[in-house]
Tab-separated table of C-alpha atoms in Angstrom:
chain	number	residue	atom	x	y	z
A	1	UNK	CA	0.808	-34.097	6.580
A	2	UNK	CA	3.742	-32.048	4.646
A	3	UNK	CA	2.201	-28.591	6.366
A	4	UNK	CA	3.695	-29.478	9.380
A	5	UNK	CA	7.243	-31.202	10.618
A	6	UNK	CA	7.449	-33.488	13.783
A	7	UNK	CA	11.113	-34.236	13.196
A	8	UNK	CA	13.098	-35.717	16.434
A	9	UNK	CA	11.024	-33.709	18.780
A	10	UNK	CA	7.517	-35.082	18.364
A	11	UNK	CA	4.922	-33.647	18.257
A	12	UNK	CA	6.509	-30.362	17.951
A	13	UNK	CA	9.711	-28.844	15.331
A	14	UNK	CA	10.953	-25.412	16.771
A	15	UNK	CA	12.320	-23.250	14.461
A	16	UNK	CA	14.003	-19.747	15.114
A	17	UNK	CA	14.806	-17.809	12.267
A	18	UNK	CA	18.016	-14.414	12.410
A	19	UNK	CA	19.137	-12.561	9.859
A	20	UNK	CA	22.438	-11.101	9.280
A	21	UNK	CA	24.367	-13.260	11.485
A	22	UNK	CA	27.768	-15.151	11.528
A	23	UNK	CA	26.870	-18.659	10.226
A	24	UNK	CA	29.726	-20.124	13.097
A	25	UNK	CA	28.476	-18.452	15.860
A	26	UNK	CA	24.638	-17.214	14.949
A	27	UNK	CA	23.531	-15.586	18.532
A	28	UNK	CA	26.814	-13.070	18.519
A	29	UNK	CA	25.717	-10.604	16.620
A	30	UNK	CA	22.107	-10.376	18.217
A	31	UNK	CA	22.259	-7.069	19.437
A	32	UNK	CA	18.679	-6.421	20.706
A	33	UNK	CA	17.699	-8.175	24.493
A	34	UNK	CA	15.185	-9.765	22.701
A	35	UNK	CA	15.292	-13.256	21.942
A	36	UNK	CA	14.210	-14.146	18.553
A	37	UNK	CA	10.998	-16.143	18.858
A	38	UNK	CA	11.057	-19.865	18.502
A	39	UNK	CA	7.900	-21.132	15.941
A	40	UNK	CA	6.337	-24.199	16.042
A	41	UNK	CA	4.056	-26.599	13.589
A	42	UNK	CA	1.796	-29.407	15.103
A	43	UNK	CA	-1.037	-31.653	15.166
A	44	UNK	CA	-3.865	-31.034	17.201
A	45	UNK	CA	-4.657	-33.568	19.878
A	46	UNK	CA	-8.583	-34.029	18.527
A	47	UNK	CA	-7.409	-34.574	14.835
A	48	UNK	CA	-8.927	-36.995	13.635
A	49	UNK	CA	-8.706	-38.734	9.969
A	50	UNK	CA	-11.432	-37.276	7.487
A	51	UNK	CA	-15.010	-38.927	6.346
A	52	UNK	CA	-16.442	-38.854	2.945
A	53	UNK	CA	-19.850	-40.736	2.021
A	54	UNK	CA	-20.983	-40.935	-1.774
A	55	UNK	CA	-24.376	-41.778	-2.741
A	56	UNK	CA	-25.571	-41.924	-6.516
A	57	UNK	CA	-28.713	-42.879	-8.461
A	58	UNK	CA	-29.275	-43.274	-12.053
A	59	UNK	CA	-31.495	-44.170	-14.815
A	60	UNK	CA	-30.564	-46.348	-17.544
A	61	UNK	CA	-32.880	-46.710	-20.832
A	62	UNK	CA	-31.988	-48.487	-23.799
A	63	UNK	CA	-33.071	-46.593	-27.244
A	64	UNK	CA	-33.780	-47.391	-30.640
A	65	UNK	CA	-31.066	-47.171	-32.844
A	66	UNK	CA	-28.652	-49.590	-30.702
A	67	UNK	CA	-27.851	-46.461	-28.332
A	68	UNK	CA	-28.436	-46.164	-24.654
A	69	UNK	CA	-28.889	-42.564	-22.582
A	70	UNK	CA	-27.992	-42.563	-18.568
A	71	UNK	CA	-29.156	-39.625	-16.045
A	72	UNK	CA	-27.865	-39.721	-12.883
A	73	UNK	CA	-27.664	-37.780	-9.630
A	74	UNK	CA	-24.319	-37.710	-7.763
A	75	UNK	CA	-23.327	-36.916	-4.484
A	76	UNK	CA	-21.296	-36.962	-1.449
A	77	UNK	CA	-20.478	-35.223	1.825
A	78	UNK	CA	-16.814	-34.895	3.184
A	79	UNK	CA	-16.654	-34.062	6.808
A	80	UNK	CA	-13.611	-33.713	9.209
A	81	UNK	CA	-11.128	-32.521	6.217
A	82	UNK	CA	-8.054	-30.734	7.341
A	83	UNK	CA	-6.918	-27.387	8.181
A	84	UNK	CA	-4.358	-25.469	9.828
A	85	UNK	CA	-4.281	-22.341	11.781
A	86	UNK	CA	-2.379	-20.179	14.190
A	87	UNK	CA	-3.306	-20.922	17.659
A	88	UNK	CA	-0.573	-17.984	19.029
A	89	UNK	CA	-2.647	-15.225	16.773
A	90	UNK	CA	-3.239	-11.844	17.732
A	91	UNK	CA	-6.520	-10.309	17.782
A	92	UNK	CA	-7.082	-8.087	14.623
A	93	UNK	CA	-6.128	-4.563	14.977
A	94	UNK	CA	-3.555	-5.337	17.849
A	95	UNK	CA	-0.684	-3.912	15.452
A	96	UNK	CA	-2.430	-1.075	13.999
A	97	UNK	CA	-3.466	0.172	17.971
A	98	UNK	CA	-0.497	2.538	18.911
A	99	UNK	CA	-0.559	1.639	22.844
A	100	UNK	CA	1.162	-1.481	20.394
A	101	UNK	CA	4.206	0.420	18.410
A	102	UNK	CA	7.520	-0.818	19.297
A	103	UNK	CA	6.489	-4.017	21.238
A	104	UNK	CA	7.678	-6.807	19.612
A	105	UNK	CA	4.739	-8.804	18.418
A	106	UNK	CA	5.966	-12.322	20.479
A	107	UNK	CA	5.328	-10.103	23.515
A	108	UNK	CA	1.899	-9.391	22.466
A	109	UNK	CA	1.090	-12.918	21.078
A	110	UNK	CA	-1.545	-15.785	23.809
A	111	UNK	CA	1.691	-17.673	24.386
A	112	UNK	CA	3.962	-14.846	24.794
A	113	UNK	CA	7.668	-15.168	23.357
A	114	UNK	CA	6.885	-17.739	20.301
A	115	UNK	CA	6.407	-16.745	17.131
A	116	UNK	CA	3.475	-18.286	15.227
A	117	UNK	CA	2.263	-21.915	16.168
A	118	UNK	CA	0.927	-23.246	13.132
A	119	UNK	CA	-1.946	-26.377	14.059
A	120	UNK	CA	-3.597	-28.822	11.923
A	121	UNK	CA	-7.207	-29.172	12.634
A	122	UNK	CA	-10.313	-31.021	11.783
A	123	UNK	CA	-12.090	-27.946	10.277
A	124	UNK	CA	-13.289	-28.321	7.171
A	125	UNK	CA	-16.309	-29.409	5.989
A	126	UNK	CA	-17.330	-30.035	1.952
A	127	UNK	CA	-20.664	-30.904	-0.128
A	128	UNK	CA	-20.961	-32.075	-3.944
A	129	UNK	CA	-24.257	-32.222	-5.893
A	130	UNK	CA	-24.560	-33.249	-9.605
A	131	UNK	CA	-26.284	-33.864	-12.881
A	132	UNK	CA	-24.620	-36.282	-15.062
A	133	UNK	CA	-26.134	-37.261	-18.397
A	134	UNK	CA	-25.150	-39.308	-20.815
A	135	UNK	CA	-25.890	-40.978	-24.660
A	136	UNK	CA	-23.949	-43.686	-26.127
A	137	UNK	CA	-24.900	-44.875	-29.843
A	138	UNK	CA	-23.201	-47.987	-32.104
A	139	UNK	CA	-23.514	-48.221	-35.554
A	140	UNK	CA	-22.282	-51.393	-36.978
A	141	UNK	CA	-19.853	-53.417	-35.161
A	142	UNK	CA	-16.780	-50.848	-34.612
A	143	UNK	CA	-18.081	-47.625	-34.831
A	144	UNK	CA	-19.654	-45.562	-32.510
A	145	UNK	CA	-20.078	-41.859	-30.550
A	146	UNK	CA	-20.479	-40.784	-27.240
A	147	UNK	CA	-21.186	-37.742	-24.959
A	148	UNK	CA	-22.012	-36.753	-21.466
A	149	UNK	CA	-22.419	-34.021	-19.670
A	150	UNK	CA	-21.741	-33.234	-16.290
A	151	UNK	CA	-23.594	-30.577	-13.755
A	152	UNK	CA	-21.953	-29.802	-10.481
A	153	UNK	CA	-21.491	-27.917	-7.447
A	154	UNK	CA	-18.425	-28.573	-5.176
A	155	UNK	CA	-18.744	-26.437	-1.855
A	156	UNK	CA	-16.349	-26.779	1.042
A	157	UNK	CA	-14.912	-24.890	3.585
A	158	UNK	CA	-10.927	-25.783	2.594
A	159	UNK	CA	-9.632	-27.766	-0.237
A	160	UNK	CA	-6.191	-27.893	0.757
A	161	UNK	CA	-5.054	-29.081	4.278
A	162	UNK	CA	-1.574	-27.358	3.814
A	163	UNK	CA	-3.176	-23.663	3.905
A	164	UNK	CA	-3.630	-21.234	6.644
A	165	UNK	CA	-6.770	-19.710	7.307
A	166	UNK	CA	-6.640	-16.282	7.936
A	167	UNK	CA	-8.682	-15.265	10.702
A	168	UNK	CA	-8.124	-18.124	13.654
A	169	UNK	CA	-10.968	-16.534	15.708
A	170	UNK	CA	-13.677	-16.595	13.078
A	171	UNK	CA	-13.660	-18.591	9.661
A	172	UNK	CA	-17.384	-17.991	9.279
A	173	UNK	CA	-16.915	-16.820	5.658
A	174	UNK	CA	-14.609	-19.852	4.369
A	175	UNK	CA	-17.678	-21.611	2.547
A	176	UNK	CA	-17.603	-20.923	-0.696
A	177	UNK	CA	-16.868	-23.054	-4.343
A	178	UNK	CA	-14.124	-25.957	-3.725
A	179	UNK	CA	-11.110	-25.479	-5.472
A	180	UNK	CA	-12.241	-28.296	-7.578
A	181	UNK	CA	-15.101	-27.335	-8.872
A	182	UNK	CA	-16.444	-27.657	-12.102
A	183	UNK	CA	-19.700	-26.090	-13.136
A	184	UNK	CA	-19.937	-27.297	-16.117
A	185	UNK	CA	-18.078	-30.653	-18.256
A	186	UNK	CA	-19.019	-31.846	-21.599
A	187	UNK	CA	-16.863	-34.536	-23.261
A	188	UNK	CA	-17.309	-36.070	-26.904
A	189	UNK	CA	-15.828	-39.226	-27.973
A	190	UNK	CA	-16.546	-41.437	-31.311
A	191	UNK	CA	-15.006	-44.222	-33.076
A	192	UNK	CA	-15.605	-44.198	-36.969
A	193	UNK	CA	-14.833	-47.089	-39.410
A	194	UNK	CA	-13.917	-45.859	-42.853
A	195	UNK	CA	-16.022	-47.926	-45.051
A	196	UNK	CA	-13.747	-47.572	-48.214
A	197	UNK	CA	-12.588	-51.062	-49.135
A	198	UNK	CA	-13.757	-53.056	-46.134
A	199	UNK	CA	-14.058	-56.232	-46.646
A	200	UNK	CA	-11.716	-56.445	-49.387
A	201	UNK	CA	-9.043	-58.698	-49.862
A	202	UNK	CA	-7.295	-57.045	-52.911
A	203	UNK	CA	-4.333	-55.040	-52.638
A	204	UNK	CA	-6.485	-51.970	-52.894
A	205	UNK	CA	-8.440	-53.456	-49.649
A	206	UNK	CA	-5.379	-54.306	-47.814
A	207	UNK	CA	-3.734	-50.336	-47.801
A	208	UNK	CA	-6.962	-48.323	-48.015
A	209	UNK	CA	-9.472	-50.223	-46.328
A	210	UNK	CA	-9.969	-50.989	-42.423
A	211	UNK	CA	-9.248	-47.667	-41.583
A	212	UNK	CA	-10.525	-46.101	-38.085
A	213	UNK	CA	-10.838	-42.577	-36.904
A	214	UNK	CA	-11.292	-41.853	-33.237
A	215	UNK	CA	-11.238	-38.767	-31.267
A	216	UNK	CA	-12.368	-37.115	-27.552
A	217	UNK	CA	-13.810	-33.767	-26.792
A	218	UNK	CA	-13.816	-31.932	-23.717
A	219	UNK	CA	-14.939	-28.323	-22.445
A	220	UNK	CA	-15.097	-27.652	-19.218
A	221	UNK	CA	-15.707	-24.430	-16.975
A	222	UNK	CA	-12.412	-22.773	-15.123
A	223	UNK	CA	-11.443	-23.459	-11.316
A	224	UNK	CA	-12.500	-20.609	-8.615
A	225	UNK	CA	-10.047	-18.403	-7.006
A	226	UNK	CA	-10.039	-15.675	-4.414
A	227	UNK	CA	-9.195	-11.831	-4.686
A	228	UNK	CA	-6.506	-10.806	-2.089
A	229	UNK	CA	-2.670	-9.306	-1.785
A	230	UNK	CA	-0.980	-12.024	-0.356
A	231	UNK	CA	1.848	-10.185	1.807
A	232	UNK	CA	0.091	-7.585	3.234
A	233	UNK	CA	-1.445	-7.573	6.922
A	234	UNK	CA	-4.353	-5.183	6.501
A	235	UNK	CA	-5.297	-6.986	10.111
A	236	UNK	CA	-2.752	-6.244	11.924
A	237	UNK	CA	-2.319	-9.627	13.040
A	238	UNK	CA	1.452	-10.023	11.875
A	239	UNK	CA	0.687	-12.340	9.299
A	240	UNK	CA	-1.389	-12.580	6.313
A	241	UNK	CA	-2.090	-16.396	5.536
A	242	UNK	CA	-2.008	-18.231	2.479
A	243	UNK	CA	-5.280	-19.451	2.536
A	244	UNK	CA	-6.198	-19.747	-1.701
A	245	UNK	CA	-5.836	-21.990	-4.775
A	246	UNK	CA	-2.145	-21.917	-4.638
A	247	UNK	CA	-2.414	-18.442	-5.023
A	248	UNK	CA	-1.097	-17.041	-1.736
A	249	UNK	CA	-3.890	-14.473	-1.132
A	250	UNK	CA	-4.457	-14.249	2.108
A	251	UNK	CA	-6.439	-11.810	3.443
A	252	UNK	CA	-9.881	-11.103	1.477
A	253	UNK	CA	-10.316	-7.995	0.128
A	254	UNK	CA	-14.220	-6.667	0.207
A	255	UNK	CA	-15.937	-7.072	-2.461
A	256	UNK	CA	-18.801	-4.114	-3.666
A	257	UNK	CA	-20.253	-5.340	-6.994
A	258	UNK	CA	-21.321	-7.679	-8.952
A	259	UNK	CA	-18.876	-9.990	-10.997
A	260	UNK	CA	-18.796	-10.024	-14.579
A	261	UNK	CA	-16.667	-11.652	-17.214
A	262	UNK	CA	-15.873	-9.585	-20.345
A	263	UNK	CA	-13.331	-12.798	-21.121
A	264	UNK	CA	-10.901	-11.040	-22.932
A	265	UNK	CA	-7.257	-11.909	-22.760
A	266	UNK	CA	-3.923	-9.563	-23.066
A	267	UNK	CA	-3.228	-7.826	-25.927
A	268	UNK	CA	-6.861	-7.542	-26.286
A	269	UNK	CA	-9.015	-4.057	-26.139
A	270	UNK	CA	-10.000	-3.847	-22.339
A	271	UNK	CA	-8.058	-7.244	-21.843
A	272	UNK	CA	-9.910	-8.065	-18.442
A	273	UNK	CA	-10.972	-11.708	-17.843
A	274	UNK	CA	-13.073	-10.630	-15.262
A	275	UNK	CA	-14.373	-7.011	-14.527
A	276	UNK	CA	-12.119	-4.819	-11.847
A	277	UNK	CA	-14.659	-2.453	-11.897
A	278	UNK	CA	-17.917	-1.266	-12.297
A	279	UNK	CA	-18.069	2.298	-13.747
A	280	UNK	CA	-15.665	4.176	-11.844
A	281	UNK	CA	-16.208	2.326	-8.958
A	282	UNK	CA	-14.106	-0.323	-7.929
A	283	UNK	CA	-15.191	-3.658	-7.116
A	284	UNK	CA	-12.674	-4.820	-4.526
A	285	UNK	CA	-11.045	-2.196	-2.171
A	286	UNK	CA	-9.192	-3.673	0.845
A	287	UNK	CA	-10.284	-3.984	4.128
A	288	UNK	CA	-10.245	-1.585	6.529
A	289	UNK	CA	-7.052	-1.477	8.891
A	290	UNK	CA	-7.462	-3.351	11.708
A	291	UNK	CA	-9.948	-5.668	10.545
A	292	UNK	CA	-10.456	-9.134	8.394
A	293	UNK	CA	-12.762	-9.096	5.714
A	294	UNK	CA	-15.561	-11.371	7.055
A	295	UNK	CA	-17.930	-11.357	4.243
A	296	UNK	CA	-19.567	-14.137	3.178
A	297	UNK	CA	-19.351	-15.828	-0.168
A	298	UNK	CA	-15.897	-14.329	-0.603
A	299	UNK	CA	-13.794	-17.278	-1.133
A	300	UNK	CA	-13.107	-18.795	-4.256
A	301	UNK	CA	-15.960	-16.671	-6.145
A	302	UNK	CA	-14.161	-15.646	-9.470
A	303	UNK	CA	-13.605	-18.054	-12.039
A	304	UNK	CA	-10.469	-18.476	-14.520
A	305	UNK	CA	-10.911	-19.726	-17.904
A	306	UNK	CA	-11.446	-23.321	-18.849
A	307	UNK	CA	-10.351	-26.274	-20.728
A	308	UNK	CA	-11.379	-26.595	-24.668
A	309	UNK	CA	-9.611	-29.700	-25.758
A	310	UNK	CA	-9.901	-31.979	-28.749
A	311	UNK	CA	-7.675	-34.864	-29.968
A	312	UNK	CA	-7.820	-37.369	-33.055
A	313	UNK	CA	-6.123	-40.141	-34.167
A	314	UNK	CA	-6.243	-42.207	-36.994
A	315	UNK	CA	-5.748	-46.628	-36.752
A	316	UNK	CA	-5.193	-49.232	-39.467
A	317	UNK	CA	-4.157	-52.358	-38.629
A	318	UNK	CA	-2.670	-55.072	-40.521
A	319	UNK	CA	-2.849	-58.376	-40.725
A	320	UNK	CA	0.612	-60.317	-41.501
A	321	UNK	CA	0.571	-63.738	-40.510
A	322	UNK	CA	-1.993	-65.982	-37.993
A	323	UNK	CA	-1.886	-63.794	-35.377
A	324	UNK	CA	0.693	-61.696	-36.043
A	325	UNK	CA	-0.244	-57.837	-37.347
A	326	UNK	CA	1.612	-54.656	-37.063
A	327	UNK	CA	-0.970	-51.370	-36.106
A	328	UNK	CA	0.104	-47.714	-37.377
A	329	UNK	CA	-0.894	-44.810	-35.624
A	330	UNK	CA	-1.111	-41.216	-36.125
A	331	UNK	CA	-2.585	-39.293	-33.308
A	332	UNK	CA	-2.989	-35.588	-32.349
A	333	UNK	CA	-3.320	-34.280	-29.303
A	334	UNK	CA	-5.237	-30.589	-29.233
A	335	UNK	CA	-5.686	-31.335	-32.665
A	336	UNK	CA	-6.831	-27.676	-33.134
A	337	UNK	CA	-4.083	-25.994	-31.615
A	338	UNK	CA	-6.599	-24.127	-28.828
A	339	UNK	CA	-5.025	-22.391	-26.524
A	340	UNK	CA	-5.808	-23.377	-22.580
A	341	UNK	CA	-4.903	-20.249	-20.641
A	342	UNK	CA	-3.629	-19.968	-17.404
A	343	UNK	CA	-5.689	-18.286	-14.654
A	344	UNK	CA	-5.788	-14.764	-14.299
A	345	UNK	CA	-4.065	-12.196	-11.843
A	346	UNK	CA	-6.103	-11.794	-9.075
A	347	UNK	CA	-3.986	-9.663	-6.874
A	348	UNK	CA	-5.685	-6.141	-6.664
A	349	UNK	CA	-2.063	-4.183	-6.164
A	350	UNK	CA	-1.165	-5.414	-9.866
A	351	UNK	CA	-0.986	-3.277	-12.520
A	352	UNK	CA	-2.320	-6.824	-14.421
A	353	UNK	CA	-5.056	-7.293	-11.484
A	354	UNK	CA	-8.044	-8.968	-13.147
A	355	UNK	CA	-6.160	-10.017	-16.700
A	356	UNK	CA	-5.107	-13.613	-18.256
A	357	UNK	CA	-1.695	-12.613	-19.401
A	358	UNK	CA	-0.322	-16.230	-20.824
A	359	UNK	CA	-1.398	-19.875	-21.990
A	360	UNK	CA	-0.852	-22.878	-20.425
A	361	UNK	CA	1.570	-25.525	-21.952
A	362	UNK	CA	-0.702	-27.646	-24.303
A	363	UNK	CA	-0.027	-27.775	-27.698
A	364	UNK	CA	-0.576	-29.433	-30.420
A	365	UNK	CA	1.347	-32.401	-30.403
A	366	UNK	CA	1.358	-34.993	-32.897
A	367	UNK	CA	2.596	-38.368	-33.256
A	368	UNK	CA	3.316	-41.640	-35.432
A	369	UNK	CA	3.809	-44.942	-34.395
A	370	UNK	CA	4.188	-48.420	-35.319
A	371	UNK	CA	3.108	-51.336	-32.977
A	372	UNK	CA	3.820	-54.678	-33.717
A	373	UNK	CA	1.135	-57.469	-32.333
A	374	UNK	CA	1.467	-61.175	-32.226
């Protein structure tokens, strides 16, 4: 568990952070009375290692035409999965209630004078349905073509241990789309023998013939994310969580309308991958001060764009001696140069809120080799 750091003192690592201090001597230049307040990570006492159970059925039928199709249903249940939270929160609002200005939040805090004390839990819970088809054809004794398609739903109430939930008193509205999930997969693959020259044994045979194409497909549907401004506190809790898809969002921002995905991309007319508003209204506003947005279906509910891959390559082998044969290769990898973008912005305080501003780093990348065999 890298959330959390036991060091020499186990269960617990105490940290106190200072600023502008003398690195030889850090407490002399402490003016205030107030101690800075010690924060601690740990592990709570009832944690307990997490469960998952798969079950699958499926179909199998052979076809005419030497090809078989598959249907199958998929699923498991993950229970137990880990989280972490702040046991030494404050109840929302307590910083935005003036009888609270000028207090020093440790003072304020269930275990008065610590900072935060960050616990891993058993919280999380997580359920995956799917549909998973598939058709698989031969023709001859090398070539043939392939393609399934995949279904899903991955729901869970925290894909990654290391995050914070926000709210430690209520994490009612934390089930939502895992991190993970994938609406939608379809993947392509084939194997075609060239049948120019095969079989021969003239020269003509031996350079031109026994040549094999092969490629994979695959397009899938984006991961989820969350809307949110990770450093701000609308809660007035003293904190704001990083509980998102790597994102650091951390407090929810409420959500008024329905989403919608124009899917356009910078430099693009209207360049929004997802819509930021609906008319003149705006869909997400933040939360009122004082308060945690407790809405359900919130989390992880807007999806970035997806994966549109294809490669090729393109086999001959040849046959030298006995057993001995060198293969050449030539392959391409995203043979057509698609671009797979990166997600989009979705902090609602940037002036790129809502837009995919740059591509991830596939390219097309191709490559020759030579592999001797014996």
């Amino acid at each position: 568990i890298d959330n959390v750091f036991p060091g020499g003192n186990s269960p617990f690592q105490p940290t106190v952070s200072v600023n502008d201090v003398d690195v030889d001597n850090p407490g002399v230049n402490i003016t205030t009375a107030v101690e800075p307040a010690i924060t601690f990570t740990s592990v709570s006492q009832h944690m307990i290692p997490p469960t998952r159970v798969n079950w699958n059925l499926a179909i199998q039928q052979q076809l005419p035409g030497h090809s078989t199709a598959t249907i199958a249903y998929v699923g498991a249940v993950g229970r137990h999965n880990w989280l972490a939270h702040d046991i030494n929160q404050v109840p929302a609002g307590t910083l935005t209630n003036p009888a609270n200005h000028g207090v020093p939040l440790a003072a304020l805090r269930p275990y008065k004078g610590f900072n935060f004390i960050d616990v891993e839990y058993s919280g999380a819970n997580e359920l995956f349905h799917s549909l998973q088809v598939s058709y698989q054809k031969h023709f001859g004794a090398i070539s043939e073509v392939g393609v399934s398609y995949t279904w899903s739903k991955d729901m869970d109430s925290g894909s990654n241990y290391h995050t914070i939930v926000p709210n430690t008193y209520n994490t009612s509205n934390l089930w939502g789309p895992s991190e993970y999930d994938k609406r939608n997969v379809l993947t392509l693959n084939w194997v075609y023998a060239v049948p120019l020259f095969q079989g021969q044994t003239n020269l003509a045979g031996k350079l031109l013939g026994g040549w094999v194409i092969t490629g994979s497909g695959q397009l899938q549907n984006g991961s989820p994310c969350s809307v949110g401004a990770g450093s701000n506190d609308y809660a007035g809790v003293g904190e704001s969580g990083n509980f998102n898809c790597q994102t650091g969002v951390g407090q929810f921002w409420v959500q008024n309308g329905k989403i919608s995905y124009p899917h356009k991309f910078a430099g693009t007319t209207g360049a929004k991958w997802f819509n930021t508003t609906n008319g003149s209204t705006a869909i997400w506003t933040a939360p009122p001060a004082g308060t945690f947005n407790l809405q359900k279906h919130i989390r992880d509910n807007v999806y970035s764009p997806g994966i549109n891959q294809w490669n090729l390559a393109l086999i001959k082998t040849f046959r030298i001696y006995k057993s001995n044969e060198v293969q050449f290769r030539a392959e391409a990898y995203d043979v057509l140069n698609h671009a797979d973008w990166n997600g989009a912005n979705y902090n609602p305080t940037s002036s790129t809120f809502g837009e995919v501003t740059g591509k991830g780093d596939q390219s097309r990348n191709l490559q020759l080799g030579l592999r001797y065999q014996f």
